[in-house]
mmCIF file of C-alpha atoms in Angstrom:
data_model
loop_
_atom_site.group_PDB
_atom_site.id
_atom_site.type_symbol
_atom_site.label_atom_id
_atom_site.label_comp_id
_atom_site.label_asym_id
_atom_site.label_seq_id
_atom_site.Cartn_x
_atom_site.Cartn_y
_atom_site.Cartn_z
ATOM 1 C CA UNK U 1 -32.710 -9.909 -2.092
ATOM 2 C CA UNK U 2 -29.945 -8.176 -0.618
ATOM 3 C CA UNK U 3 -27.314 -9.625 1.561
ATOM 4 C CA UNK U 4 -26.913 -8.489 4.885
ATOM 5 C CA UNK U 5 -23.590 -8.423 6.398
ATOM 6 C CA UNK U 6 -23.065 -7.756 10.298
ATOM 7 C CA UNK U 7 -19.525 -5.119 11.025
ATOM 8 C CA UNK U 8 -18.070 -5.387 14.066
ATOM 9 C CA UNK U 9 -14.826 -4.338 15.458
ATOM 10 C CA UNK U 10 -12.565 -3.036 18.803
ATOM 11 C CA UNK U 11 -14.854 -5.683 20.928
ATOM 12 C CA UNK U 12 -11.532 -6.169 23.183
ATOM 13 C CA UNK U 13 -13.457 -8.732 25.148
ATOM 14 C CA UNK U 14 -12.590 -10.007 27.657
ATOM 15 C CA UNK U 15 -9.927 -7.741 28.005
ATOM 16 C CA UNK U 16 -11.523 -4.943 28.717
ATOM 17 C CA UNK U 17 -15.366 -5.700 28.443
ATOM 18 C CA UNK U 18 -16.454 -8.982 30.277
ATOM 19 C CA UNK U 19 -18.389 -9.976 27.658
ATOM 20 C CA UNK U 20 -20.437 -8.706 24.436
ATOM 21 C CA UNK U 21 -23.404 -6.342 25.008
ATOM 22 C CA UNK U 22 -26.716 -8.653 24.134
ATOM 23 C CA UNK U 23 -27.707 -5.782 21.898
ATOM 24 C CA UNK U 24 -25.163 -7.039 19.319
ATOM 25 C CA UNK U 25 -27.490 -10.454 18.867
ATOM 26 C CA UNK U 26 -30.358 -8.337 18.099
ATOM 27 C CA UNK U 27 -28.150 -5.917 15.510
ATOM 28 C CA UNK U 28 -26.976 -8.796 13.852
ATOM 29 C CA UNK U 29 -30.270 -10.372 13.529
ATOM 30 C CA UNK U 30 -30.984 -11.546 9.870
ATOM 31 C CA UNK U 31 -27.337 -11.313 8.977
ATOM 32 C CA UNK U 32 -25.786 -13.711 6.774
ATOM 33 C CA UNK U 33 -21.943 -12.888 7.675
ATOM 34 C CA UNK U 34 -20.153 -11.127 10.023
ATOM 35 C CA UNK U 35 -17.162 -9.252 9.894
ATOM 36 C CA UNK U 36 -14.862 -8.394 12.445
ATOM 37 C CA UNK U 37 -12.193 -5.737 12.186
ATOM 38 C CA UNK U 38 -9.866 -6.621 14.561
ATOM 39 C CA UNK U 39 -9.074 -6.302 18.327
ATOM 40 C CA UNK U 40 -11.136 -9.393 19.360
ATOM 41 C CA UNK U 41 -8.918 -10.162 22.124
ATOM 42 C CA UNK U 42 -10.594 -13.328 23.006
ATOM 43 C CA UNK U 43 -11.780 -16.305 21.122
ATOM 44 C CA UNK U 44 -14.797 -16.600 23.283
ATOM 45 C CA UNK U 45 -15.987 -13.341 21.551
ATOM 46 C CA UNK U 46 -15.472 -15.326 17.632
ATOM 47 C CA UNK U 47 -17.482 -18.376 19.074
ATOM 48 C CA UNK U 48 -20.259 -16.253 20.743
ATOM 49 C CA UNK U 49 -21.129 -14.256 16.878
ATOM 50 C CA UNK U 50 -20.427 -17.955 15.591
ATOM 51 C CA UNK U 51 -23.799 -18.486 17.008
ATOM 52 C CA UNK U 52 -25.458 -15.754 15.085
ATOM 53 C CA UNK U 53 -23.875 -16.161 11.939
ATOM 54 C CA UNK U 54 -20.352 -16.880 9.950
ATOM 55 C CA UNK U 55 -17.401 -14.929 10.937
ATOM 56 C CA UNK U 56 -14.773 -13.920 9.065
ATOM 57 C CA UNK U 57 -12.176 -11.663 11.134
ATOM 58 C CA UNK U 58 -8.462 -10.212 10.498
ATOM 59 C CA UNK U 59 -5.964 -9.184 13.574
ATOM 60 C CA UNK U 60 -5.594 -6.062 15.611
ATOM 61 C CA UNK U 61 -2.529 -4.567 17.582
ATOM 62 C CA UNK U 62 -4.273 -6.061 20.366
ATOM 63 C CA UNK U 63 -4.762 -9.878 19.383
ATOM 64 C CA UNK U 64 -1.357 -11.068 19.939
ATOM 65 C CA UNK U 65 -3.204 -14.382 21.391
ATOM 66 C CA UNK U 66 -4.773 -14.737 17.853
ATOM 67 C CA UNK U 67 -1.831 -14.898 15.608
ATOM 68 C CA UNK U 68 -3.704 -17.430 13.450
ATOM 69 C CA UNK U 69 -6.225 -14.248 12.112
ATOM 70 C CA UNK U 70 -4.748 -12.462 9.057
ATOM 71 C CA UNK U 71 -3.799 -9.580 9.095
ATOM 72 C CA UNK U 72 -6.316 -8.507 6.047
ATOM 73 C CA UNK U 73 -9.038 -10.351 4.687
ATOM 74 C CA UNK U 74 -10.661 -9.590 0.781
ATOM 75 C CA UNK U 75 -13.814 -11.487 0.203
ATOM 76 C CA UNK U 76 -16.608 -11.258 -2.636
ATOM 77 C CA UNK U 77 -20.357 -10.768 -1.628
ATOM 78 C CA UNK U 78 -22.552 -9.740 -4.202
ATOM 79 C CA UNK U 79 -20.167 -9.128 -6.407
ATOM 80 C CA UNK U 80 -18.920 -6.679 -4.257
ATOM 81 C CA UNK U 81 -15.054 -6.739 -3.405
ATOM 82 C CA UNK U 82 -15.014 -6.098 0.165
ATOM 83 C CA UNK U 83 -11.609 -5.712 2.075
ATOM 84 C CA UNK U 84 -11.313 -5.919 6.124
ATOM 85 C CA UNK U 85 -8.415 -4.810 8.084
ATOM 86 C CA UNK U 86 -8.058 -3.373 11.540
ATOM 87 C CA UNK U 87 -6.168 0.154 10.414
ATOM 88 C CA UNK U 88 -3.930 0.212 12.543
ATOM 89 C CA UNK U 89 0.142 1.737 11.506
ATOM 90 C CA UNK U 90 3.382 2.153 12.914
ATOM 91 C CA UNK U 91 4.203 2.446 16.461
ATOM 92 C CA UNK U 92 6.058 5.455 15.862
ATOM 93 C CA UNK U 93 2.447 7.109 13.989
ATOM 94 C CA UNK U 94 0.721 5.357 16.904
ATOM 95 C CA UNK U 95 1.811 6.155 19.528
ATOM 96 C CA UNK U 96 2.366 9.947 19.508
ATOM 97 C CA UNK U 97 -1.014 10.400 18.548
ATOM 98 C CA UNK U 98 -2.531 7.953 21.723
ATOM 99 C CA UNK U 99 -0.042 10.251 23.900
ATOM 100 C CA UNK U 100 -1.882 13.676 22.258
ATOM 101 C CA UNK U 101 -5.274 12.385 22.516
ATOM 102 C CA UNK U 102 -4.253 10.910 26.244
ATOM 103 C CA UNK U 103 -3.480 14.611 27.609
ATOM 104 C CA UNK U 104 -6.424 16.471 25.884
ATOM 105 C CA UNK U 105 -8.668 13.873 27.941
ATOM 106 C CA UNK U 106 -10.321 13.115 25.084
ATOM 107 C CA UNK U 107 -10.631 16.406 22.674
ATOM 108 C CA UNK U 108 -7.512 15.495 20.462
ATOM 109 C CA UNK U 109 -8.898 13.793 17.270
ATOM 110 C CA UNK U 110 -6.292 11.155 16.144
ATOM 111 C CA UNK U 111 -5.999 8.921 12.705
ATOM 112 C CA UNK U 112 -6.974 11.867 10.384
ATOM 113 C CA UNK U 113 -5.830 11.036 7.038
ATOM 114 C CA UNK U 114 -6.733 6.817 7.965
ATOM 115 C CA UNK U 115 -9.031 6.162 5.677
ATOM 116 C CA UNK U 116 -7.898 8.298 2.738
ATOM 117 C CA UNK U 117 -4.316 5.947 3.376
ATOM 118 C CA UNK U 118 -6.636 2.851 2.974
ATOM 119 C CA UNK U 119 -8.101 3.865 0.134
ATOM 120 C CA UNK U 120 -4.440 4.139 -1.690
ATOM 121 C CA UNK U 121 -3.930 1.065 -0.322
ATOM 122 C CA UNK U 122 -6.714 -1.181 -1.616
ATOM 123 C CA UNK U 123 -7.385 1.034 -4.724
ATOM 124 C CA UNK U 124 -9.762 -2.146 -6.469
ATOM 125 C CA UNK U 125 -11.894 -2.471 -3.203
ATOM 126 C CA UNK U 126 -15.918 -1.839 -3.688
ATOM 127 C CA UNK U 127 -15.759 -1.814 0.310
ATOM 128 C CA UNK U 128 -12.921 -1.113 2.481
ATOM 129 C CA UNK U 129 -14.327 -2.215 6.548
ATOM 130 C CA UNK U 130 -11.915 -1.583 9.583
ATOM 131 C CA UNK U 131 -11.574 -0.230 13.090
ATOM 132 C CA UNK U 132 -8.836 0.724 15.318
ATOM 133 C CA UNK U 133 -9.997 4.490 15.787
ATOM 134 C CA UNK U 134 -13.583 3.131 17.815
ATOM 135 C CA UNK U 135 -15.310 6.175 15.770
ATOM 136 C CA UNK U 136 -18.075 5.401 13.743
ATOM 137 C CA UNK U 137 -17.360 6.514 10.003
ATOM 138 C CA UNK U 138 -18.885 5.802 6.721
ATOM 139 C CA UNK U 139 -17.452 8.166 3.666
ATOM 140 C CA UNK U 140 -17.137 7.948 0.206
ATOM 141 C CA UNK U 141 -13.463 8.253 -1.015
ATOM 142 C CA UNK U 142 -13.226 8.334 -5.091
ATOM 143 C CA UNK U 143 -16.041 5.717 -5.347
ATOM 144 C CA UNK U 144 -15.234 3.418 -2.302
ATOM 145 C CA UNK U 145 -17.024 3.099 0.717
ATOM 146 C CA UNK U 146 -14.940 3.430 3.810
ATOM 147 C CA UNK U 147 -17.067 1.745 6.780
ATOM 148 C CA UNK U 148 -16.018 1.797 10.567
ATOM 149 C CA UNK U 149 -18.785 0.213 12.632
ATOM 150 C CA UNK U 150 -17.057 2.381 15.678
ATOM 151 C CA UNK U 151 -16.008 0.287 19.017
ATOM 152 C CA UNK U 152 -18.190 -2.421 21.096
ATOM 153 C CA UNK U 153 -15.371 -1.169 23.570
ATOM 154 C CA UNK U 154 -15.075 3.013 24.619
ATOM 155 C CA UNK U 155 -12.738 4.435 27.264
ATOM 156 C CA UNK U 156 -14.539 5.695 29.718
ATOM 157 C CA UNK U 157 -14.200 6.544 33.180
ATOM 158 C CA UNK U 158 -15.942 2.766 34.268
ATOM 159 C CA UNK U 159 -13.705 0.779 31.569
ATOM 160 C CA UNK U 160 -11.133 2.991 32.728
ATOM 161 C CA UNK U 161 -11.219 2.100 36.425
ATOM 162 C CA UNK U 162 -12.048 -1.935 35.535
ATOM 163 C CA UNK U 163 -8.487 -1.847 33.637
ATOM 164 C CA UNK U 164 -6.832 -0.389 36.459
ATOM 165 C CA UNK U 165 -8.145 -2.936 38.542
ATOM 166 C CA UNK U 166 -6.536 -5.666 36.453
ATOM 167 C CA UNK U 167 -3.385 -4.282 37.691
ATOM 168 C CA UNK U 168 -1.498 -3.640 33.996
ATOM 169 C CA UNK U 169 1.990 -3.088 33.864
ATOM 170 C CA UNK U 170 3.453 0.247 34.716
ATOM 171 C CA UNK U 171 3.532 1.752 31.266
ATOM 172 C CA UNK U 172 -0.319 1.288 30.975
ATOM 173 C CA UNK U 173 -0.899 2.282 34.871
ATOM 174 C CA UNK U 174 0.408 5.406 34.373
ATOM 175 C CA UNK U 175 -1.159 6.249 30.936
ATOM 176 C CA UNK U 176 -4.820 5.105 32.475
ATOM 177 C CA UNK U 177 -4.170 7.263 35.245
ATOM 178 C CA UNK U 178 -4.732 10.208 32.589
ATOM 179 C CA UNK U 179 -7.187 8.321 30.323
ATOM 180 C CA UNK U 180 -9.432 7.991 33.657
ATOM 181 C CA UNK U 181 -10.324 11.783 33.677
ATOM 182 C CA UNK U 182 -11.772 11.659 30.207
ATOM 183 C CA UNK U 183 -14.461 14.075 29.698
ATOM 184 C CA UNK U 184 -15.386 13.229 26.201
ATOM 185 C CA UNK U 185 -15.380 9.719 24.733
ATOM 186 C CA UNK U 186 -17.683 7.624 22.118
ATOM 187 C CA UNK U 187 -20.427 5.552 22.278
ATOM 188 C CA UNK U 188 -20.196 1.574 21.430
ATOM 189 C CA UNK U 189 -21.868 1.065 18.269
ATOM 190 C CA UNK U 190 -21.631 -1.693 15.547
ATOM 191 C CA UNK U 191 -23.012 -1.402 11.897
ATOM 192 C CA UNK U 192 -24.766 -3.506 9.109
ATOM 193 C CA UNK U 193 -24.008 -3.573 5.129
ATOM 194 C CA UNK U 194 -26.754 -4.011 2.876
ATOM 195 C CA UNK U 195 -25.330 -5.412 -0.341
ATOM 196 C CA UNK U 196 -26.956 -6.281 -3.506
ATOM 197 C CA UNK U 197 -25.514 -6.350 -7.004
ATOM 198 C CA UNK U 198 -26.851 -2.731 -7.621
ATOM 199 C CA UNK U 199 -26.187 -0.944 -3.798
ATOM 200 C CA UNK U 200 -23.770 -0.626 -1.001
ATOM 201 C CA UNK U 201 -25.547 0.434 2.275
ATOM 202 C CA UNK U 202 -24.191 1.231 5.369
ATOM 203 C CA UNK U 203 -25.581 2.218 8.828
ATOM 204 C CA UNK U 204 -23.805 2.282 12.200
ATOM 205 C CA UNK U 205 -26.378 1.012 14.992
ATOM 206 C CA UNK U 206 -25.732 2.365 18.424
ATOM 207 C CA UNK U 207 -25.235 -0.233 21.366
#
């Protein structure tokens, strides 16, 4: 029997979702472990996939309330060496690339090269899970599965417009005031790994 593990990440709830989409329950159905790659924002979002199974979780750039998560997490299922971490770098890689894909309203891919830097740095992993980018992604790099479940949280216009009503400080305001004309954005997803001692599967599952 395989072991089903439940991948979660960039939830940012309640920060910028009120709460978690019930499709998540039903996703994680059957699930013997969940993992969450950073940006919970809120432990009300840890207790509510307490319910559904174990969590294990690591910190995001935005989970400065949750400074008791690591920062990375490496944990054996299966056999299987599975690493989780959130993905994100430097403020000075950061943020030029949220300011390109700010103006293009969208079009501007950012993180290229991510996961290829994760695989350098966890070159033992079986698994390497994280999020940060709120793209869905699984890929193969040199015999390591690179799995981003995407984002329970997207920008869009609506989340857009919710944040603005929270009245953030003036840096943010004036960045959302951009972000608010997206015309292309993702759609939340999680994902599920299927893990026995002889396979690594991974799906994304739309929201």
């Amino acid at each position: 029997m395989a072991t089903t593990v439940g991948v979660i990440a960039d939830t940012h709830c309640p920060e910028f979702i009120e709460r978690l989409p019930e499709p998540v329950a039903g996703a994680f159905r059957g699930a013997q472990l969940i993992l969450h790659a950073g940006d919970v924002n809120g432990r009300s979002t840890l207790k509510t996939l307490a319910e559904i199974a174990p969590v294990r979780a690591v910190r995001g750039d935005h989970d400065q309330d949750l400074t008791d998560l690591p920062l990375t997490e490496e944990l054996t299922v299966e056999g299987r060496r599975i690493v989780l971490v959130h993905g994100n770098r430097s403020r000075w890689i950061e943020e030029p690339q949220t300011l390109l894909w700010t103006l293009s309203l969208g079009f501007y891919r950012p993180h290229r090269g991510l996961a290829r830097g994760l695989r350098r740095r966890f070159p033992d992993a079986d698994v390497i899970v994280y999020g940060h980018t709120h793209r869905a992604r699984v890929e193969t790099i040199d015999g390591v599965i690179l799995f981003n479940p995407g984002g329970v949280h997207q920008w869009n216009p609506v989340t857009t417009r919710r944040r603005l009503a929270q009245r953030p400080g003036w840096f943010e305001w004036c960045w959302l005031q951009v972000a608010r004309h997206m015309r292309r954005f993702q759609e939340p997803s999680v994902g599920v790994l299927e893990i026995d001692p002889g396979e690594i599967r991974a799906k994304v599952i739309p929201l």
